[in-house]
Amino acid sequence: MSFVDSLYKFKRDSDEVKVGHKYRYVNPHRVVETARVINVKKDTFGIPHVHFSISVDGDSSTGFEDFRTLGLSSFSERYCEAV
């Protein structure tokens, strides 16, 4: 394990984030964000990032879709519910 890898403790140890899988986050206002993983790869510093599409459904945000990238640890903390 490299020094950089040791800095990042991932919430999802046994259930790794995988391409094609979907994960969900529900905020306190009942807005549901569903993330579909497009790619997981390390940047030039060896830090893993998740590229994903996101759809948001809620009272005022119905139908919103976008593409985003987060570090693997941040993604795992926010989108901790597998769909």
PDB file of C-alpha atoms in Angstrom:
ATOM      1  CA  MET A   1       0.000   0.000   0.000  1.00  0.00           C
ATOM      2  CA  SER A   2       1.441   3.391  -0.972  1.00  0.00           C
ATOM      3  CA  PHE A   3       1.554   6.442   1.263  1.00  0.00           C
ATOM      4  CA  VAL A   4      -1.270   8.094  -0.713  1.00  0.00           C
ATOM      5  CA  ASP A   5      -3.429   4.962  -0.427  1.00  0.00           C
ATOM      6  CA  SER A   6      -2.900   4.879   3.332  1.00  0.00           C
ATOM      7  CA  LEU A   7      -4.304   8.410   3.652  1.00  0.00           C
ATOM      8  CA  TYR A   8      -7.660   7.374   2.251  1.00  0.00           C
ATOM      9  CA  LYS A   9      -9.839   5.080   4.318  1.00  0.00           C
ATOM     10  CA  PHE A  10     -12.785   4.004   2.200  1.00  0.00           C
ATOM     11  CA  LYS A  11     -16.168   3.512   3.789  1.00  0.00           C
ATOM     12  CA  ARG A  12     -17.028   0.754   1.317  1.00  0.00           C
ATOM     13  CA  ASP A  13     -14.356  -1.914   1.900  1.00  0.00           C
ATOM     14  CA  SER A  14     -15.982  -5.166   0.797  1.00  0.00           C
ATOM     15  CA  ASP A  15     -18.578  -3.666  -1.546  1.00  0.00           C
ATOM     16  CA  GLU A  16     -16.316  -1.738  -3.907  1.00  0.00           C
ATOM     17  CA  VAL A  17     -17.655   0.917  -6.248  1.00  0.00           C
ATOM     18  CA  LYS A  18     -18.018  -0.741  -9.646  1.00  0.00           C
ATOM     19  CA  VAL A  19     -18.698   0.524 -13.153  1.00  0.00           C
ATOM     20  CA  GLY A  20     -22.376   0.285 -14.047  1.00  0.00           C
ATOM     21  CA  HIS A  21     -23.568   0.062 -10.435  1.00  0.00           C
ATOM     22  CA  LYS A  22     -25.971   2.613  -8.971  1.00  0.00           C
ATOM     23  CA  TYR A  23     -25.823   4.285  -5.580  1.00  0.00           C
ATOM     24  CA  ARG A  24     -28.237   6.649  -3.856  1.00  0.00           C
ATOM     25  CA  TYR A  25     -28.203   9.607  -1.478  1.00  0.00           C
ATOM     26  CA  VAL A  26     -31.360  11.089   0.041  1.00  0.00           C
ATOM     27  CA  ASN A  27     -30.893  14.541   1.538  1.00  0.00           C
ATOM     28  CA  PRO A  28     -32.901  15.919   4.497  1.00  0.00           C
ATOM     29  CA  HIS A  29     -35.354  17.600   2.089  1.00  0.00           C
ATOM     30  CA  ARG A  30     -36.204  14.231   0.518  1.00  0.00           C
ATOM     31  CA  VAL A  31     -34.386  15.004  -2.707  1.00  0.00           C
ATOM     32  CA  VAL A  32     -33.013  11.738  -4.113  1.00  0.00           C
ATOM     33  CA  GLU A  33     -29.694  11.689  -5.968  1.00  0.00           C
ATOM     34  CA  THR A  34     -28.983   8.513  -7.927  1.00  0.00           C
ATOM     35  CA  ALA A  35     -25.436   8.047  -9.207  1.00  0.00           C
ATOM     36  CA  ARG A  36     -24.511   5.547 -11.950  1.00  0.00           C
ATOM     37  CA  VAL A  37     -20.786   4.822 -12.088  1.00  0.00           C
ATOM     38  CA  ILE A  38     -19.266   5.376 -15.515  1.00  0.00           C
ATOM     39  CA  ASN A  39     -15.567   4.972 -14.677  1.00  0.00           C
ATOM     40  CA  VAL A  40     -13.250   4.537 -11.689  1.00  0.00           C
ATOM     41  CA  LYS A  41      -9.594   5.368 -12.203  1.00  0.00           C
ATOM     42  CA  LYS A  42      -6.603   6.928 -10.497  1.00  0.00           C
ATOM     43  CA  ASP A  43      -5.381  10.409 -11.331  1.00  0.00           C
ATOM     44  CA  THR A  44      -1.714  11.293 -11.918  1.00  0.00           C
ATOM     45  CA  PHE A  45      -1.102  11.288  -8.141  1.00  0.00           C
ATOM     46  CA  GLY A  46      -2.575   7.799  -7.746  1.00  0.00           C
ATOM     47  CA  ILE A  47      -5.785   9.019  -6.077  1.00  0.00           C
ATOM     48  CA  PRO A  48      -8.866   7.068  -7.254  1.00  0.00           C
ATOM     49  CA  HIS A  49     -11.770   9.090  -8.655  1.00  0.00           C
ATOM     50  CA  VAL A  50     -15.286   8.102  -9.683  1.00  0.00           C
ATOM     51  CA  HIS A  51     -16.793   9.581 -12.860  1.00  0.00           C
ATOM     52  CA  PHE A  52     -20.573   9.186 -12.707  1.00  0.00           C
ATOM     53  CA  SER A  53     -23.880  10.352 -14.084  1.00  0.00           C
ATOM     54  CA  ILE A  54     -26.314  11.741 -11.572  1.00  0.00           C
ATOM     55  CA  SER A  55     -30.069  12.108 -11.701  1.00  0.00           C
ATOM     56  CA  VAL A  56     -31.890  14.171  -9.108  1.00  0.00           C
ATOM     57  CA  ASP A  57     -35.548  13.722  -8.242  1.00  0.00           C
ATOM     58  CA  GLY A  58     -37.426  15.760  -5.682  1.00  0.00           C
ATOM     59  CA  ASP A  59     -40.059  18.437  -5.185  1.00  0.00           C
ATOM     60  CA  SER A  60     -38.426  21.165  -7.288  1.00  0.00           C
ATOM     61  CA  SER A  61     -35.613  19.214  -8.995  1.00  0.00           C
ATOM     62  CA  THR A  62     -37.430  16.487 -10.882  1.00  0.00           C
ATOM     63  CA  GLY A  63     -35.614  15.214 -13.946  1.00  0.00           C
ATOM     64  CA  PHE A  64     -32.249  16.931 -13.461  1.00  0.00           C
ATOM     65  CA  GLU A  65     -29.314  14.964 -14.921  1.00  0.00           C
ATOM     66  CA  ASP A  66     -25.599  15.721 -15.033  1.00  0.00           C
ATOM     67  CA  PHE A  67     -22.104  14.167 -15.037  1.00  0.00           C
ATOM     68  CA  ARG A  68     -19.704  14.577 -12.117  1.00  0.00           C
ATOM     69  CA  THR A  69     -16.402  13.352 -10.695  1.00  0.00           C
ATOM     70  CA  LEU A  70     -15.538  12.817  -7.026  1.00  0.00           C
ATOM     71  CA  GLY A  71     -12.680  11.194  -5.189  1.00  0.00           C
ATOM     72  CA  LEU A  72     -13.543   7.601  -4.316  1.00  0.00           C
ATOM     73  CA  SER A  73     -13.664   8.265  -0.569  1.00  0.00           C
ATOM     74  CA  SER A  74     -15.998  11.272  -1.007  1.00  0.00           C
ATOM     75  CA  PHE A  75     -18.204   9.334  -3.404  1.00  0.00           C
ATOM     76  CA  SER A  76     -18.430   6.384  -0.990  1.00  0.00           C
ATOM     77  CA  GLU A  77     -19.363   8.628   1.927  1.00  0.00           C
ATOM     78  CA  ARG A  78     -22.119  10.469   0.043  1.00  0.00           C
ATOM     79  CA  TYR A  79     -23.552   7.646  -2.061  1.00  0.00           C
ATOM     80  CA  CYS A  80     -23.442   4.861   0.529  1.00  0.00           C
ATOM     81  CA  GLU A  81     -26.749   3.158  -0.389  1.00  0.00           C
ATOM     82  CA  ALA A  82     -26.429   0.666  -3.260  1.00  0.00           C
ATOM     83  CA  VAL A  83     -29.474   0.526  -5.550  1.00  0.00           C
TER      84      VAL A  83
END
